[in-house]
Amino acid sequence: MTEPPVEGSSAAFASLDHLRTVLSHIDDGVTVQDTSGRLVFANDAAARFSGFASADEMLVADISTLIAAFEMSDEAGYPLALDDLPGRQALGGRDTPPLIVRSRIRGTDQERYSRVAARAVRGPDGEVQYVVNTFHDITDLKRNEASLAFVVDAASTLATSLDYTETLQRVSQLAVPSMADWCVVDIGEPGSPPERVAVWHRDPEKRALAEEFQRRYPPAPPGPEALELLRRGEPIIMEITHEMLEQSAAAAGYGPDYLEMMQILDPHQVLYMPLTIADRVIGSIVFLSAESGRRFGDNDLAYARLLARPAALAVENAKLYHSLEEAVRVRDGFLQMAAHELLTPITVVRGYAQALARTVARRMPGVGEDGMLTIEATRLTDGIQRMGAGTERLARLSHDLLDLARIQRGTIDLATEPTDIGAVARDVTEAALLQQDEGRYPRHVLIDLVLPEEPIIGDWDPVRLEQVFYNVIDNAVKYSPGGGRMQIEVAGSADQARISVTDQGLGIPPGMLDTIFQPFQRASNVSSEGFPGFGMGLSICREIVERHGGRISAASEGPGSGTQILIELPRSADHVADHIDQDEASQPDS
Amino acid sequence: MAGGAKLGLPETKEGMQDRHTVLVVDDEPAIRQMFEDILTGEGSDVVSATDGRAALDLLNDGAQPCVILLDLMMPRMNGWQFAAHLQADAALRNLPLAIVAANPRFRDDAERLGASRWLGKPVDIGDLLETVDELCVAGHPSRGSAA
């Protein structure tokens, strides 16, 4: 070069001075090491990353002091030695890909992530002359990654359980340290004592203190403007200064330990994320930055917003579920109480009604002097019969109600014994026929019974089976307002008994063949007027049949085509054998 | 309100020489009243007690029922406890016992308690009267021959 180059021209930038200026103006750190590993060049950014005031200071510093100031680890957290760094590798002639290095200033929680690359500069013979290292800071990138990962983890954690105390505690743990050094989750209306609080701190020793602080100094109620902001579900970032703390302490009349605790916990910044459901603030998640020196930014606001919705919904869901459970509990409690309360008056009325019927029957044999029933006698007898029918139905209803209460509580017990199901069917049918004769049961449906030739014995609870038959017959009769015929058929095979009850009544619409077995359900083709009852009979039948290990189902061609109820009950082979043995033993040879 | 005249019936039933004496043990006054009215109307004598303790007192004071109608759920001394006391007492052990209870799950207890019958609530009066007749005819006097 004969002339000094023109300022700003490309020739100018070939000079070392200009290059040095360029290098001092880039954000990436650049260093150069000679073959012994000694630093021969460092730019300002490299010096800053390493905690030096200037590049010159860095160059004269001892390498080992330099390294000792940092704890270095890779992305996964495994410690890195000097030899692992790309620079050293390059010096050894090995070109390695860039490495993500996490370096923490020893003794603090301040850490940075860099992408470190090294390229060897080789001489004409290929020997390494020196190595150029570049350090690209990716701390913010890493933090964003971690924050996003936190939001995803937290949102899915919230979905795992209805116990939001547990899940929110987990969320506060997940938040630290990826999002914050200290996290507090608060559920409750702002200004009232919080219902649930989760607290976590990255320093185990400070955790207890953070919890204590939360207990003693819950956040003050927000002012109207703040409340307005909160209701909109907008997160806020606030700086925490000593003056602010002093003012809060003074305003709230806190003792000196408020400031002492804050001094130890030392938060610098807080990101406050309200949880809202339809304009109602139901709680908040508070992220605090302390020892790591982390600064919350717009990205963090975005991440907080992402989490707020699932968090608020999880809490709201859980609350709704619990109040639903409570409502069911109250209903079942009422059911139980109602059933018991009704029992005594029904017992009394039925008792007197039956006694009256007996008295009338004895005193009025049915014919008067002229061989005809007098009108009064007829009216009285009819009235008494109807009263009898009414009390029978009341008695059955109260029994069903009691049973339903027991089903809800899961306390229906079976007392099984070898039972001839045909005999049970016969008893119930005969009783129904008798009641029909006596006018205590509707007569418009003819009841037929078809029994097998051989008795079908099984391990069943005869009283409960009776109940099943009563309910199924009742149903068939009740839903055959046009009359007709109903048939009960009992059959069996080696391992089960099959009962089918067919009527010519209203039938069941398609799609409801299963719902009719649920409590309080009625088929849609039946209006609730004119068909009294609580709609429990079939659900009780199902409970009893299933407790026996059996199945009950309904079949119908549709409205107007009648219904068929099918019951399958497994027999117990052992029991059948026992019964037969007993029978054979007691019968003489004939 | 007791007495056979209430339901307009003759005082003795056809075919029965002696009046049955029934001990009714139930904590519900309406139920005791109903049993009293109906059984008296059918020609029996009725003594009633509000719980097991009162029933034991009646028996120890010399009541000689030919059958006991026993509720299970009562305060102070319930049906199970009362039945246990009966079994433990040689003089009372043979008194016929019919349990009158709402919950069919206690049916199994009947035998264990020394009961001869189990009647479900709400009680069917026909069943009740049959039970009383059968147990009173089949049973023995409660205190041997010293009556």
Coordinates of N, CA and C in Angstrom, one line a residue, chain A residues 193-318:
Chain A
P193 N -59.2 -13.8 51.3 CA -58.1 -14.8 51.6 C -58.1 -15.9 50.6
P194 N -57.0 -16.3 50.1 CA -56.9 -17.2 49.0 C -57.3 -18.6 49.5
E195 N -58.0 -19.4 48.6 CA -58.4 -20.7 48.9 C -57.3 -21.7 48.8
R196 N -56.5 -21.5 47.8 CA -55.4 -22.5 47.5 C -54.2 -21.7 47.1
V197 N -53.1 -22.0 47.6 CA -51.8 -21.4 47.2 C -50.8 -22.4 47.0
A198 N -50.1 -22.3 45.8 CA -48.9 -23.1 45.6 C -47.7 -22.2 45.5
V199 N -46.7 -22.6 46.2 CA -45.5 -21.8 46.2 C -44.3 -22.6 45.9
W200 N -43.4 -22.1 45.1 CA -42.1 -22.9 44.8 C -41.0 -21.9 44.6
H201 N -39.8 -22.2 45.0 CA -38.7 -21.4 44.9 C -37.5 -22.3 44.4
R202 N -36.6 -21.7 43.6 CA -35.6 -22.5 43.0 C -34.6 -22.9 44.1
D203 N -34.4 -22.1 45.1 CA -33.5 -22.4 46.2 C -34.2 -23.1 47.3
P204 N -33.8 -24.4 47.5 CA -34.6 -25.2 48.5 C -34.6 -24.5 49.9
E205 N -33.5 -23.8 50.2 CA -33.4 -23.2 51.5 C -34.3 -22.0 51.6
K206 N -34.6 -21.4 50.5 CA -35.5 -20.2 50.5 C -37.0 -20.6 50.3
R207 N -37.2 -21.9 50.0 CA -38.6 -22.3 49.8 C -39.5 -22.1 51.0
A208 N -39.0 -22.5 52.1 CA -39.8 -22.4 53.3 C -40.1 -21.0 53.7
L209 N -39.1 -20.2 53.4 CA -39.2 -18.7 53.7 C -40.3 -18.1 52.8
A210 N -40.2 -18.6 51.5 CA -41.2 -18.0 50.5 C -42.6 -18.4 50.9
E211 N -42.8 -19.7 51.4 CA -44.1 -20.1 51.9 C -44.5 -19.3 53.1
E212 N -43.6 -19.1 54.0 CA -43.9 -18.3 55.2 C -44.4 -16.9 54.8
F213 N -43.6 -16.3 53.9 CA -43.9 -15.0 53.5 C -45.3 -14.9 52.9
Q214 N -45.6 -15.9 52.1 CA -47.0 -15.9 51.4 C -48.1 -16.0 52.5
R215 N -47.8 -16.8 53.5 CA -48.8 -17.0 54.6 C -49.0 -15.7 55.3
R216 N -47.9 -15.1 55.7 CA -48.0 -13.9 56.5 C -48.4 -12.7 55.8
Y217 N -48.0 -12.5 54.6 CA -48.3 -11.3 53.8 C -48.9 -11.6 52.5
P218 N -50.2 -12.0 52.5 CA -50.8 -12.3 51.3 C -51.0 -11.0 50.5
P219 N -51.0 -11.0 49.2 CA -51.1 -9.8 48.4 C -52.3 -8.9 48.8
A220 N -52.1 -7.6 48.8 CA -53.1 -6.7 49.1 C -54.2 -6.6 48.1
P221 N -55.4 -6.2 48.4 CA -56.5 -6.1 47.4 C -56.1 -5.1 46.3
P222 N -56.3 -5.4 45.1 CA -55.9 -4.4 44.0 C -56.9 -3.2 44.0
G223 N -56.3 -2.1 43.6 CA -57.1 -0.9 43.5 C -58.0 -1.1 42.3
P224 N -59.0 -0.1 42.1 CA -60.0 -0.3 41.0 C -59.4 -0.3 39.6
E225 N -58.3 0.5 39.3 CA -57.7 0.4 38.0 C -57.0 -0.9 37.8
A226 N -56.3 -1.3 38.8 CA -55.6 -2.6 38.7 C -56.6 -3.7 38.5
L227 N -57.7 -3.7 39.2 CA -58.8 -4.7 39.1 C -59.3 -4.7 37.7
E228 N -59.5 -3.5 37.1 CA -60.0 -3.5 35.7 C -59.0 -4.2 34.8
L229 N -57.7 -4.0 34.9 CA -56.7 -4.6 34.1 C -56.8 -6.1 34.3
L230 N -56.9 -6.5 35.6 CA -56.9 -7.9 35.9 C -58.1 -8.6 35.3
R231 N -59.3 -7.9 35.4 CA -60.5 -8.6 34.8 C -60.3 -8.8 33.3
R232 N -59.5 -8.0 32.7 CA -59.4 -8.3 31.2 C -58.4 -9.4 31.0
G233 N -57.9 -10.0 32.0 CA -57.0 -11.1 31.9 C -55.7 -10.8 31.3
E234 N -55.2 -9.5 31.5 CA -54.0 -9.1 31.0 C -52.8 -9.2 32.0
P235 N -51.7 -9.8 31.6 CA -50.6 -10.0 32.5 C -49.9 -8.6 32.7
I236 N -49.3 -8.4 33.8 CA -48.5 -7.2 34.1 C -47.1 -7.5 34.5
I237 N -46.1 -6.8 34.1 CA -44.8 -6.9 34.6 C -44.5 -5.7 35.4
M238 N -44.0 -5.9 36.6 CA -43.6 -4.8 37.5 C -42.2 -4.9 38.0
E239 N -41.5 -3.8 38.1 CA -40.2 -3.8 38.8 C -40.5 -3.7 40.3
I240 N -39.6 -4.3 41.0 CA -39.7 -4.3 42.5 C -38.5 -3.5 43.0
T241 N -38.8 -2.3 43.6 CA -37.7 -1.5 44.1 C -37.8 -1.5 45.6
H242 N -36.8 -1.1 46.3 CA -36.8 -1.0 47.7 C -37.8 0.0 48.2
E243 N -37.9 1.1 47.4 CA -38.9 2.2 47.8 C -40.3 1.6 47.8
M244 N -40.6 0.9 46.8 CA -41.9 0.2 46.6 C -42.2 -0.6 47.8
L245 N -41.2 -1.4 48.2 CA -41.4 -2.4 49.3 C -41.7 -1.6 50.6
E246 N -40.9 -0.5 50.8 CA -41.0 0.3 52.0 C -42.4 0.9 52.0
Q247 N -42.8 1.4 50.9 CA -44.2 2.0 50.8 C -45.3 1.0 51.2
S248 N -45.2 -0.2 50.6 CA -46.2 -1.2 50.9 C -46.2 -1.5 52.3
A249 N -45.0 -1.7 52.9 CA -44.9 -2.1 54.3 C -45.6 -1.0 55.2
A250 N -45.2 0.2 54.8 CA -45.8 1.3 55.6 C -47.3 1.4 55.5
A251 N -47.8 1.3 54.2 CA -49.2 1.4 54.0 C -50.0 0.3 54.7
A252 N -49.4 -0.9 54.7 CA -50.2 -2.0 55.3 C -49.9 -2.2 56.8
G253 N -48.9 -1.4 57.3 CA -48.6 -1.5 58.7 C -47.9 -2.8 59.0
Y254 N -47.0 -3.3 58.1 CA -46.3 -4.5 58.4 C -45.1 -4.2 59.3
G255 N -44.7 -5.3 60.0 CA -43.6 -5.2 60.9 C -42.3 -5.3 60.1
P256 N -41.2 -5.1 60.8 CA -39.8 -5.1 60.2 C -39.5 -6.4 59.4
D257 N -40.1 -7.6 59.8 CA -39.7 -8.8 59.2 C -40.2 -8.9 57.7
Y258 N -41.2 -8.1 57.4 CA -41.6 -8.0 56.0 C -40.4 -7.6 55.1
L259 N -39.8 -6.5 55.5 CA -38.6 -6.0 54.7 C -37.5 -7.0 54.8
E260 N -37.3 -7.6 56.0 CA -36.2 -8.5 56.1 C -36.3 -9.7 55.2
M261 N -37.6 -10.2 55.2 CA -37.8 -11.4 54.3 C -37.6 -11.0 52.9
M262 N -38.1 -9.9 52.5 CA -38.0 -9.5 51.1 C -36.5 -9.3 50.7
Q263 N -35.7 -8.9 51.7 CA -34.3 -8.7 51.4 C -33.6 -10.0 51.1
I264 N -34.0 -11.0 51.9 CA -33.4 -12.3 51.7 C -33.9 -12.9 50.3
L265 N -35.2 -12.8 50.1 CA -35.8 -13.4 48.9 C -35.4 -12.5 47.7
D266 N -35.3 -11.2 47.9 CA -34.7 -10.3 46.9 C -35.3 -10.4 45.4
P267 N -36.6 -10.3 45.3 CA -37.1 -10.3 44.0 C -36.8 -8.9 43.3
H268 N -36.6 -9.0 41.9 CA -36.3 -7.8 41.2 C -37.5 -7.4 40.4
Q269 N -38.2 -8.4 39.8 CA -39.3 -8.2 38.9 C -40.4 -9.2 39.1
V270 N -41.6 -8.8 38.9 CA -42.7 -9.7 39.0 C -43.5 -9.7 37.7
L271 N -43.9 -10.9 37.3 CA -44.9 -11.0 36.2 C -46.2 -11.6 36.8
Y272 N -47.2 -10.8 36.8 CA -48.4 -11.1 37.4 C -49.5 -11.5 36.4
M273 N -49.9 -12.8 36.4 CA -50.8 -13.3 35.4 C -52.2 -13.6 36.0
P274 N -53.2 -12.8 35.8 CA -54.5 -13.1 36.4 C -55.1 -14.3 35.7
L275 N -55.9 -15.1 36.4 CA -56.7 -16.2 35.8 C -58.1 -15.8 35.8
T276 N -58.7 -15.7 34.6 CA -60.1 -15.2 34.6 C -61.0 -16.2 33.9
I277 N -62.3 -16.2 34.3 CA -63.3 -16.9 33.6 C -64.4 -15.9 33.4
A278 N -64.7 -15.5 32.2 CA -65.7 -14.6 31.8 C -65.7 -13.3 32.7
D279 N -64.6 -12.6 32.6 CA -64.5 -11.3 33.4 C -64.4 -11.4 34.9
R280 N -64.4 -12.7 35.4 CA -64.2 -12.8 36.8 C -62.8 -13.3 37.1
V281 N -62.2 -12.6 38.0 CA -60.8 -13.0 38.4 C -60.9 -14.2 39.4
I282 N -60.4 -15.3 39.1 CA -60.5 -16.5 40.0 C -59.2 -16.8 40.7
G283 N -58.2 -16.1 40.3 CA -56.9 -16.4 40.9 C -55.8 -15.8 40.1
S284 N -54.5 -16.2 40.4 CA -53.4 -15.6 39.6 C -52.2 -16.5 39.7
I285 N -51.4 -16.4 38.7 CA -50.1 -17.0 38.7 C -49.0 -15.9 38.7
V286 N -48.2 -15.9 39.7 CA -47.2 -14.9 39.8 C -45.8 -15.4 39.7
F287 N -45.0 -14.9 38.7 CA -43.7 -15.3 38.4 C -42.8 -14.2 38.9
L288 N -41.7 -14.6 39.7 CA -40.8 -13.6 40.2 C -39.4 -13.9 39.8
S289 N -38.7 -12.8 39.4 CA -37.3 -13.0 39.1 C -36.4 -12.5 40.2
A290 N -35.5 -13.3 40.7 CA -34.7 -12.8 41.8 C -33.2 -13.1 41.5
E291 N -32.6 -14.2 42.1 CA -31.2 -14.4 42.0 C -30.7 -14.6 40.5
S292 N -31.5 -15.0 39.6 CA -30.9 -15.3 38.3 C -30.7 -14.0 37.5
G293 N -31.3 -13.0 38.0 CA -31.2 -11.7 37.3 C -32.0 -11.7 36.0
R294 N -32.8 -12.6 35.8 CA -33.5 -12.7 34.5 C -34.5 -11.5 34.4
R295 N -34.6 -11.1 33.2 CA -35.6 -10.0 32.9 C -36.8 -10.5 32.1
F296 N -38.0 -10.2 32.6 CA -39.2 -10.6 31.9 C -39.4 -9.7 30.7
G297 N -39.8 -10.3 29.6 CA -40.0 -9.4 28.4 C -41.4 -9.8 27.8
D298 N -41.5 -9.2 26.6 CA -42.8 -9.5 25.8 C -43.1 -10.9 25.6
N299 N -42.0 -11.7 25.3 CA -42.2 -13.1 25.1 C -42.8 -13.8 26.3
D300 N -42.3 -13.4 27.5 CA -42.8 -14.0 28.7 C -44.3 -13.6 28.9
L301 N -44.7 -12.4 28.6 CA -46.1 -12.0 28.6 C -46.9 -13.0 27.8
A302 N -46.4 -13.2 26.6 CA -47.1 -14.1 25.6 C -47.2 -15.5 26.2
Y303 N -46.2 -16.0 26.8 CA -46.2 -17.4 27.4 C -47.2 -17.4 28.6
A304 N -47.1 -16.4 29.4 CA -48.0 -16.4 30.5 C -49.5 -16.4 30.1
R305 N -49.8 -15.6 29.0 CA -51.1 -15.6 28.5 C -51.6 -17.0 28.0
L306 N -50.6 -17.7 27.4 CA -50.9 -19.0 26.8 C -51.3 -20.0 28.0
L307 N -50.7 -19.8 29.1 CA -51.0 -20.7 30.2 C -52.3 -20.3 31.0
A308 N -52.6 -19.1 31.0 CA -53.7 -18.6 31.8 C -55.0 -19.3 31.5
R309 N -55.3 -19.5 30.2 CA -56.6 -20.0 29.9 C -56.7 -21.5 30.4
P310 N -55.8 -22.4 30.0 CA -55.9 -23.7 30.6 C -56.0 -23.8 32.1
A311 N -55.2 -22.9 32.7 CA -55.2 -22.9 34.2 C -56.5 -22.5 34.7
A312 N -57.1 -21.5 34.2 CA -58.4 -21.0 34.7 C -59.4 -22.1 34.5
L313 N -59.4 -22.6 33.3 CA -60.4 -23.7 32.9 C -60.3 -24.9 33.8
A314 N -59.0 -25.3 34.1 CA -58.8 -26.5 35.0 C -59.5 -26.2 36.3
V315 N -59.2 -25.1 36.9 CA -59.8 -24.8 38.2 C -61.3 -24.7 38.2
E316 N -61.8 -24.0 37.2 CA -63.3 -23.9 37.1 C -63.9 -25.3 36.9
N317 N -63.3 -26.1 36.0 CA -63.8 -27.4 35.8 C -63.9 -28.2 37.1
A318 N -62.8 -28.2 37.8 CA -62.7 -28.9 39.1 C -63.8 -28.5 40.0

